[in-house]
mmCIF file of C-alpha atoms and ligand atoms in Angstrom:
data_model
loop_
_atom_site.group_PDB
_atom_site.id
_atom_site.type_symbol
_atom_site.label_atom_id
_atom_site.label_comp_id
_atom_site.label_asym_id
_atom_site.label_seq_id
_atom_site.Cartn_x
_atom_site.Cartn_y
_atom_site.Cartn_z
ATOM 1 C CA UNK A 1 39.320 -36.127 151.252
ATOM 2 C CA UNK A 2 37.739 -36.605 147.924
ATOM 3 C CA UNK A 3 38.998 -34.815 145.293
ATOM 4 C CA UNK A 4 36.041 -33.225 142.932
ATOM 5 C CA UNK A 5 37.303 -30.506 141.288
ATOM 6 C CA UNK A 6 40.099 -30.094 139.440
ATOM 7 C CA UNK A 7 41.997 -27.071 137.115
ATOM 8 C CA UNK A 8 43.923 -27.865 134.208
ATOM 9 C CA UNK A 9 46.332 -24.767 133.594
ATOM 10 C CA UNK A 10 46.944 -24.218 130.151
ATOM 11 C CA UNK A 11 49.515 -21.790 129.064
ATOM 12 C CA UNK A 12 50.736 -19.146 131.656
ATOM 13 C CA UNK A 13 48.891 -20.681 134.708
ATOM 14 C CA UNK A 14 51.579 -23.006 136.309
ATOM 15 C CA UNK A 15 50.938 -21.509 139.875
ATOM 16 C CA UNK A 16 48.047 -23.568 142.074
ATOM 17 C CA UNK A 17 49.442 -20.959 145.259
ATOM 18 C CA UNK A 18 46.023 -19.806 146.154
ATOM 19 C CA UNK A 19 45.758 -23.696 147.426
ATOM 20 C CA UNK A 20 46.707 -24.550 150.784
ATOM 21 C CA UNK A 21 48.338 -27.788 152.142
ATOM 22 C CA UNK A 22 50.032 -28.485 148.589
ATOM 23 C CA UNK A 23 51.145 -31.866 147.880
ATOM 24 C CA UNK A 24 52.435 -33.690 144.816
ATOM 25 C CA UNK A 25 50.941 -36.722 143.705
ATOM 26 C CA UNK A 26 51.754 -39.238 140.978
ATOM 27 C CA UNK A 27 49.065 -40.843 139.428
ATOM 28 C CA UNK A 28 49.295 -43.926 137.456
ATOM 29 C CA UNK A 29 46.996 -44.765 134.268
ATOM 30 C CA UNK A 30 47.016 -47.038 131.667
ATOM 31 C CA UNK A 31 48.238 -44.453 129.314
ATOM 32 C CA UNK A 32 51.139 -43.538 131.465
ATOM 33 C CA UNK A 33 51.789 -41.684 134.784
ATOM 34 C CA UNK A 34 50.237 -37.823 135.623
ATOM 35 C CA UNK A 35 52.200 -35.714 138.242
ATOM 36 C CA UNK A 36 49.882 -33.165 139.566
ATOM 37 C CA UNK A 37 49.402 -31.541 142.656
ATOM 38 C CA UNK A 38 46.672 -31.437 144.911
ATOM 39 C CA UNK A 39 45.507 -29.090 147.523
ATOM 40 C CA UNK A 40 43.006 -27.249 149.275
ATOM 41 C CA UNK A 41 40.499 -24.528 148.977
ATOM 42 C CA UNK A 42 37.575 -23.740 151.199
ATOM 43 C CA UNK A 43 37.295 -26.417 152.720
ATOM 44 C CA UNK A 44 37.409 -28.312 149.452
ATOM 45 C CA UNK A 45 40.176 -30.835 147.975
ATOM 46 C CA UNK A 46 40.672 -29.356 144.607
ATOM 47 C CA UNK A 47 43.528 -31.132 141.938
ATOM 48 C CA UNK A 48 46.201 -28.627 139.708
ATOM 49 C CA UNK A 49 47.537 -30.305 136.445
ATOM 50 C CA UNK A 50 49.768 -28.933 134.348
ATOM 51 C CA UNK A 51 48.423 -29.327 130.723
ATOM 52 C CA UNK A 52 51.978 -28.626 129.307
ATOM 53 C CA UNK A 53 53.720 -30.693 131.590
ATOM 54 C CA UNK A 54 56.695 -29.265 134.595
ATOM 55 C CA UNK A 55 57.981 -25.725 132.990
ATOM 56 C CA UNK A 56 56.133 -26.188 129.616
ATOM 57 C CA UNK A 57 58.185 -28.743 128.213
ATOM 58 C CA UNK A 58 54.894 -30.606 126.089
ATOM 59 C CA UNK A 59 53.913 -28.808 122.821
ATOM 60 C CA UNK A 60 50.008 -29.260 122.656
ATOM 61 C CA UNK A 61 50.249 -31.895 119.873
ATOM 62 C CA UNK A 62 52.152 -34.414 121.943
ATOM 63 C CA UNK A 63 50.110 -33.849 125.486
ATOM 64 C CA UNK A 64 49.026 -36.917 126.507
ATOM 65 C CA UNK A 65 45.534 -35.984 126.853
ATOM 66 C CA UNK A 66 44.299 -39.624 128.060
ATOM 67 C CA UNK A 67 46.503 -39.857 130.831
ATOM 68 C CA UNK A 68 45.781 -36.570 131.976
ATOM 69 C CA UNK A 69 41.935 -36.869 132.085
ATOM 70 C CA UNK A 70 42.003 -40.581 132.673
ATOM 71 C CA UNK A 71 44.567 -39.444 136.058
ATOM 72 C CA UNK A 72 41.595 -36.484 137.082
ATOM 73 C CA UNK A 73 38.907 -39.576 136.798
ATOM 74 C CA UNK A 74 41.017 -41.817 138.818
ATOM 75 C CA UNK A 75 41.079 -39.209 141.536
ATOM 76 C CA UNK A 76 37.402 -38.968 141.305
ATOM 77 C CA UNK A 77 37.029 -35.617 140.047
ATOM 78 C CA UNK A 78 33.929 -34.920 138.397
ATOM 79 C CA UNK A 79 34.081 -31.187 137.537
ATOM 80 C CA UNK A 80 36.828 -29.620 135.804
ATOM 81 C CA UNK A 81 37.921 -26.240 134.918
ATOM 82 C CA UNK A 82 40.550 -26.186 131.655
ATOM 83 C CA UNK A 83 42.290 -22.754 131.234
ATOM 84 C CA UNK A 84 43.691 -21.941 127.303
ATOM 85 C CA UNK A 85 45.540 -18.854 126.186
ATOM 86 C CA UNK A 86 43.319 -18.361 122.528
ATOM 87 C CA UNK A 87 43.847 -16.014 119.412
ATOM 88 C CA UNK A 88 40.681 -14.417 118.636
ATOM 89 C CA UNK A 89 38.688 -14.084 115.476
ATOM 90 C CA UNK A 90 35.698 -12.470 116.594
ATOM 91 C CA UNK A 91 36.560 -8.619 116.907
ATOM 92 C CA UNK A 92 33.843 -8.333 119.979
ATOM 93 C CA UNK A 93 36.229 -10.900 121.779
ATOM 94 C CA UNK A 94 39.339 -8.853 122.738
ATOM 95 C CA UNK A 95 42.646 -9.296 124.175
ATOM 96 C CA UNK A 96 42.466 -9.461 127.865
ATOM 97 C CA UNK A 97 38.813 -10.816 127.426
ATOM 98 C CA UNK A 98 37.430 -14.315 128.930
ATOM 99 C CA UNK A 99 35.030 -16.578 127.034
ATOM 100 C CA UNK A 100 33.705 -19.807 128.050
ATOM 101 C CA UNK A 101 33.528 -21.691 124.984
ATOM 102 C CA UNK A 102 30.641 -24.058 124.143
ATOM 103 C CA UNK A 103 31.518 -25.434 120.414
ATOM 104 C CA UNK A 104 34.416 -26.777 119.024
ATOM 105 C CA UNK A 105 35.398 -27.501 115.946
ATOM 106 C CA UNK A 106 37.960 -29.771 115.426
ATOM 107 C CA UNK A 107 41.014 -29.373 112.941
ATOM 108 C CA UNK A 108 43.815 -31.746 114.861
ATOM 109 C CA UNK A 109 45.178 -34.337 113.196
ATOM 110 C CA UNK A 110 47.042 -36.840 114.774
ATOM 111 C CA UNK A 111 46.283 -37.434 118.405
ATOM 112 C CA UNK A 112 45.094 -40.207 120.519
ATOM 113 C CA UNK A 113 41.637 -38.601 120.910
ATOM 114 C CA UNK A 114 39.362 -41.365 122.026
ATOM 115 C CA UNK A 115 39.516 -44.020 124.444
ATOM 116 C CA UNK A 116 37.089 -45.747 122.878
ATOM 117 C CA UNK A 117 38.528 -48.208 121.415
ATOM 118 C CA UNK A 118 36.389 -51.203 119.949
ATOM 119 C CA UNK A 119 37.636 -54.531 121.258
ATOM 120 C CA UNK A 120 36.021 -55.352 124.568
ATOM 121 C CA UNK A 121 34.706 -51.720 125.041
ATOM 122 C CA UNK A 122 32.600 -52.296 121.110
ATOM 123 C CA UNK A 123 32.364 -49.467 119.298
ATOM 124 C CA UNK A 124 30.839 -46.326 121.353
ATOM 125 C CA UNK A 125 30.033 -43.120 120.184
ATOM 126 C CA UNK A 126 29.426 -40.054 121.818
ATOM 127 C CA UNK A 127 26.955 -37.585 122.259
ATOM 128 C CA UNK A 128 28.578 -33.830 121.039
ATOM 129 C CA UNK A 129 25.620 -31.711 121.340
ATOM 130 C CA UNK A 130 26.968 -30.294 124.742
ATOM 131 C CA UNK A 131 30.411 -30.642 124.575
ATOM 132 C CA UNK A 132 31.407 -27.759 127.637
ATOM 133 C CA UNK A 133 28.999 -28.119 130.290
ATOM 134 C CA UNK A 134 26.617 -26.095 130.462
ATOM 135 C CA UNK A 135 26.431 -25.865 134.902
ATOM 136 C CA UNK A 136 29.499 -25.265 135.359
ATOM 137 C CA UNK A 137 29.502 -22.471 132.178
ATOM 138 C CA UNK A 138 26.790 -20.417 134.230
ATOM 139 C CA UNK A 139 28.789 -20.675 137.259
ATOM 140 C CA UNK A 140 31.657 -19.472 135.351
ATOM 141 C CA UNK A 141 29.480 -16.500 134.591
ATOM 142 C CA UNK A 142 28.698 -15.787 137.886
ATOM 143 C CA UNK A 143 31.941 -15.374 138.912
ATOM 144 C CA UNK A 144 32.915 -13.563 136.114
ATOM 145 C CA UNK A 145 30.111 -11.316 136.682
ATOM 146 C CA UNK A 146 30.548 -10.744 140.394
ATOM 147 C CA UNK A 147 34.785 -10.097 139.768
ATOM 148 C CA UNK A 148 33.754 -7.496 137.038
ATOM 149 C CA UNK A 149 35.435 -9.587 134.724
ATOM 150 C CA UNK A 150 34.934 -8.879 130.793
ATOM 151 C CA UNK A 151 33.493 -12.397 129.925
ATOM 152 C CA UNK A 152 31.426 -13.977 126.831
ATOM 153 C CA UNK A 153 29.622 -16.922 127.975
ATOM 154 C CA UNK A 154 29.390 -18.565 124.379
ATOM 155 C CA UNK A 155 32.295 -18.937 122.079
ATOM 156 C CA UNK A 156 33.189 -22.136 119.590
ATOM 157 C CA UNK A 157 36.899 -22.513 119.732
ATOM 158 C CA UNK A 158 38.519 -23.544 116.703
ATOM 159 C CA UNK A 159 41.215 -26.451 117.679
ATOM 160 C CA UNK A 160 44.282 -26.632 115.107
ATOM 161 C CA UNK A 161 47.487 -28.965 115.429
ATOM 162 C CA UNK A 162 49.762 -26.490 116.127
ATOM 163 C CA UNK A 163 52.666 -26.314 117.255
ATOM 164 C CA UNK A 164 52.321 -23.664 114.755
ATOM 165 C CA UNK A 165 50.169 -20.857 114.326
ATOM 166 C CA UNK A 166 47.891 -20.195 111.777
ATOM 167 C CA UNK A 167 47.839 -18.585 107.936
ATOM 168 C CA UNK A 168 45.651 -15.922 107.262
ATOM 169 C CA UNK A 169 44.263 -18.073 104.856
ATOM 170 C CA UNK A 170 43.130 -20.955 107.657
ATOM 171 C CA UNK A 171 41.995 -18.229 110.348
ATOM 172 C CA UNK A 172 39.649 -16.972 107.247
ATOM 173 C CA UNK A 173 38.170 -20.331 106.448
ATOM 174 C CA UNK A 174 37.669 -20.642 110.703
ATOM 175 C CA UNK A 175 35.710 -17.629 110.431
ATOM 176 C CA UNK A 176 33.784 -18.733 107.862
ATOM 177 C CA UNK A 177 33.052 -21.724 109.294
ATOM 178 C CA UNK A 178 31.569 -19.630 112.574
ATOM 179 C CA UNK A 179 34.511 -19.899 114.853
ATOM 180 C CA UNK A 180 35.059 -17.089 117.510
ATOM 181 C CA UNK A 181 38.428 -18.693 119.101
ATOM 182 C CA UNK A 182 41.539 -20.355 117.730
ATOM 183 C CA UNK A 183 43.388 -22.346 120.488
ATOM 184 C CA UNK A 184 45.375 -26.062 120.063
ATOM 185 C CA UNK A 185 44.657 -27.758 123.153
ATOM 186 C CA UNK A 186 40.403 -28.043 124.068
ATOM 187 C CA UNK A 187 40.329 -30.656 121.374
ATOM 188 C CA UNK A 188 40.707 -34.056 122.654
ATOM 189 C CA UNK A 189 40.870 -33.122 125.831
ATOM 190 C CA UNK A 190 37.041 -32.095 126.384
ATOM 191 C CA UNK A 191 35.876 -34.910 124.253
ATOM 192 C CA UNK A 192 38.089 -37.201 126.454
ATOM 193 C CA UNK A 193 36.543 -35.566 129.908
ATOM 194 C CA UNK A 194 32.892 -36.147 128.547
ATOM 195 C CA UNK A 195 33.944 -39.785 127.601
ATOM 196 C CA UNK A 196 34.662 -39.930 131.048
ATOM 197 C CA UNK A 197 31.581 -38.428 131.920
ATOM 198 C CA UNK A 198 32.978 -36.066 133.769
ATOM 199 C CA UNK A 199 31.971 -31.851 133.636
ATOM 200 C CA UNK A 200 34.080 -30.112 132.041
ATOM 201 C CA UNK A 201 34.434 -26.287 131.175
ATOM 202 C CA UNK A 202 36.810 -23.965 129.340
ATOM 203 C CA UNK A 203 38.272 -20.778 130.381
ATOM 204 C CA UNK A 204 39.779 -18.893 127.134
ATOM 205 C CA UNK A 205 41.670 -16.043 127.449
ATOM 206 C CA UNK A 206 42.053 -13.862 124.787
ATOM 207 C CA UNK A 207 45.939 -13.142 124.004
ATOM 208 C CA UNK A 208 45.594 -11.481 120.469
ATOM 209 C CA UNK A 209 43.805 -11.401 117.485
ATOM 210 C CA UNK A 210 44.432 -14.185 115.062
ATOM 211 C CA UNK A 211 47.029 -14.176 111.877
ATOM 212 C CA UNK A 212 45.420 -11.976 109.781
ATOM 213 C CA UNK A 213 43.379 -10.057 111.890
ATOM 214 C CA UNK A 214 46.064 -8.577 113.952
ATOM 215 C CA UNK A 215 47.873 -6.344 112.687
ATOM 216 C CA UNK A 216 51.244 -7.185 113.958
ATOM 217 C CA UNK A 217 52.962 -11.088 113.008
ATOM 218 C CA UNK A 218 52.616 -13.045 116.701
ATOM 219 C CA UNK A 219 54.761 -14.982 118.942
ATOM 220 C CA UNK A 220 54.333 -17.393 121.965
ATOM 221 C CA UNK A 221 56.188 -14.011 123.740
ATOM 222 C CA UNK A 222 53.127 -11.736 123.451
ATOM 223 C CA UNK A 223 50.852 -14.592 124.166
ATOM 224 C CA UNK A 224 53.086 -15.360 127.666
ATOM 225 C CA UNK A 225 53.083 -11.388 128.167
ATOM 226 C CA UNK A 226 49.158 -10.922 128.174
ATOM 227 C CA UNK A 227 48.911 -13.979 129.847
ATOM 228 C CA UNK A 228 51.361 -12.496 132.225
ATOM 229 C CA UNK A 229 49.188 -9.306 132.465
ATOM 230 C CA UNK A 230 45.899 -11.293 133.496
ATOM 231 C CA UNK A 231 47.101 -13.944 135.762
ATOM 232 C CA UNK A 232 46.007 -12.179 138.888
ATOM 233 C CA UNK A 233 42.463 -12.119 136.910
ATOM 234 C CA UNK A 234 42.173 -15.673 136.274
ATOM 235 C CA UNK A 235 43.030 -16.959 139.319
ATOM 236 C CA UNK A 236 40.351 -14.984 140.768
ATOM 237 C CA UNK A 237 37.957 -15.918 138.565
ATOM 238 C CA UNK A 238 38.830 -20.409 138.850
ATOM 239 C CA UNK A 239 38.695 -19.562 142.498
ATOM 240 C CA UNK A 240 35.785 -17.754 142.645
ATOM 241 C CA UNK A 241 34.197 -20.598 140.585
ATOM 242 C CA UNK A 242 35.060 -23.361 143.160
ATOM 243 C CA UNK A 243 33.456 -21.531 145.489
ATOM 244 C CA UNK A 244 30.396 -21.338 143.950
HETATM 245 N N1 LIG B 301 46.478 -19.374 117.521
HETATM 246 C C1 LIG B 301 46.576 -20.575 118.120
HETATM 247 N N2 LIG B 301 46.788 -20.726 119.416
HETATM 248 C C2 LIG B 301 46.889 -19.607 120.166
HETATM 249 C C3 LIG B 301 46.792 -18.329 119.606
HETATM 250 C C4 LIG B 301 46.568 -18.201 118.213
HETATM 251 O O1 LIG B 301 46.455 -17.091 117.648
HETATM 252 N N3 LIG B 301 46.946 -17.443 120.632
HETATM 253 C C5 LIG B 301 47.120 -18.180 121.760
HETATM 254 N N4 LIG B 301 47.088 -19.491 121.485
#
């Protein structure tokens, strides 16, 4: 069967067990080789990857964010659902809340975030005025809205290099600049997905409120704890939205 949807779990969402008839798969690119698992859901063939690689040994700077969405093209997915545990900046977005991004703004640094090129290819560029789509952000809404689920269906998410987090000083200059959400993984990876033209949409999850803003200093523990807390949640909600 064809596989056209796929999840990327980010952070805390390592489990595809709401799939049936599970089975590992290695798929080779010319950036290097994906393991991911496939399976199925009502009656559809639907593709798990692992953003951060088997027990979440790849800090988000050195994913290899080609291979991954090169692997879901090969595969012949065309709509993909990309979960990320995010601080928040934007006091109406709260811990334990989901928002479906549709800005970034970019602030990594050194990744391969193109596969564009030149050479053969010329030089391409992209259009960014859409850079989550927009179909498969309304069906996230739907489902949301039908679970009960707190949700926002607009957010920009702030990409940084990590592995660190943030000053105080940065997340005040993101909120300047209008972000809502500060995460280190959406950026290449949905600029490599609409190179690919493939649909592609963000699930955040709101862990905590960003350096500064929170009261408390944070750690990848409390982010893995609320995480923890909601898993049941978003699982309901990615399958819900490959039902639709
Ligand atoms: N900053 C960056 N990435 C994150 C955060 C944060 O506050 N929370 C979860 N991922």
């Amino acid at each position: 069967m064809t596989v056209r949807i796929a999840i990327i779990g980010g952070t805390g969402v390592y489990d595809p067990n709401i799939l049936t008839n599970i089975r590992d798969e290695k798929v080779s690119t010319p950036y290097g080789e994906v393991s991911l698992k496939i399976g199925d859901y009502q009656g559809k063939s639907v593709a798990f990857l692992n953003r951060h690689g088997a027990g979440h040994s790849v800090p988000p700077h050195l994913v290899n964010y080609r291979a991954n969405i090169a692997a879901l093209k090969e595969l012949g997915v065309k709509s993909i659902f990309a979960t990320a545990a995010v601080g928040s900046l934007n006091m109406n977005m709260a811990p334990g809340h989901f928002v479906f991004a549709d800005q970034f703004l970019d602030f990594t640094k050194v990744r391969q975030h193109t596969f564009f090129e030149g050479g053969e290819q010329g030089v391409v560029h992209i259009d960014m005025t859409d850079p989550y789509c927009p179909e498969l952000r309304q069906v996230l809404a739907d489902a949301a809205e039908e679970l009960g689920l707190t949700y926002h269906k607009y957010g920009t998410y702030v990409t940084t290099e990590g592995p660190r987090f943030e000053t105080p000083a940065e997340i005040k200059m993101y909120k300047l600049l209008g972000g809502d959400l500060v995460g280190m993984t959406s950026v290449p990876e949905v600029v490599l997905a609409r190179e690919k033209e493939m649909c592609y949409a963000n699930i955040s999850m709101v862990t905590n409120y960003a350096a500064g803003i929170s009261p408390t200093k944070l750690t990848h523990q409390e982010v893995l704890d609320v995480m923890a807390a909601n898993a049941e949640n978003l699982r309901k909600l990615a399958m819900k939205a490959i039902s639709l």
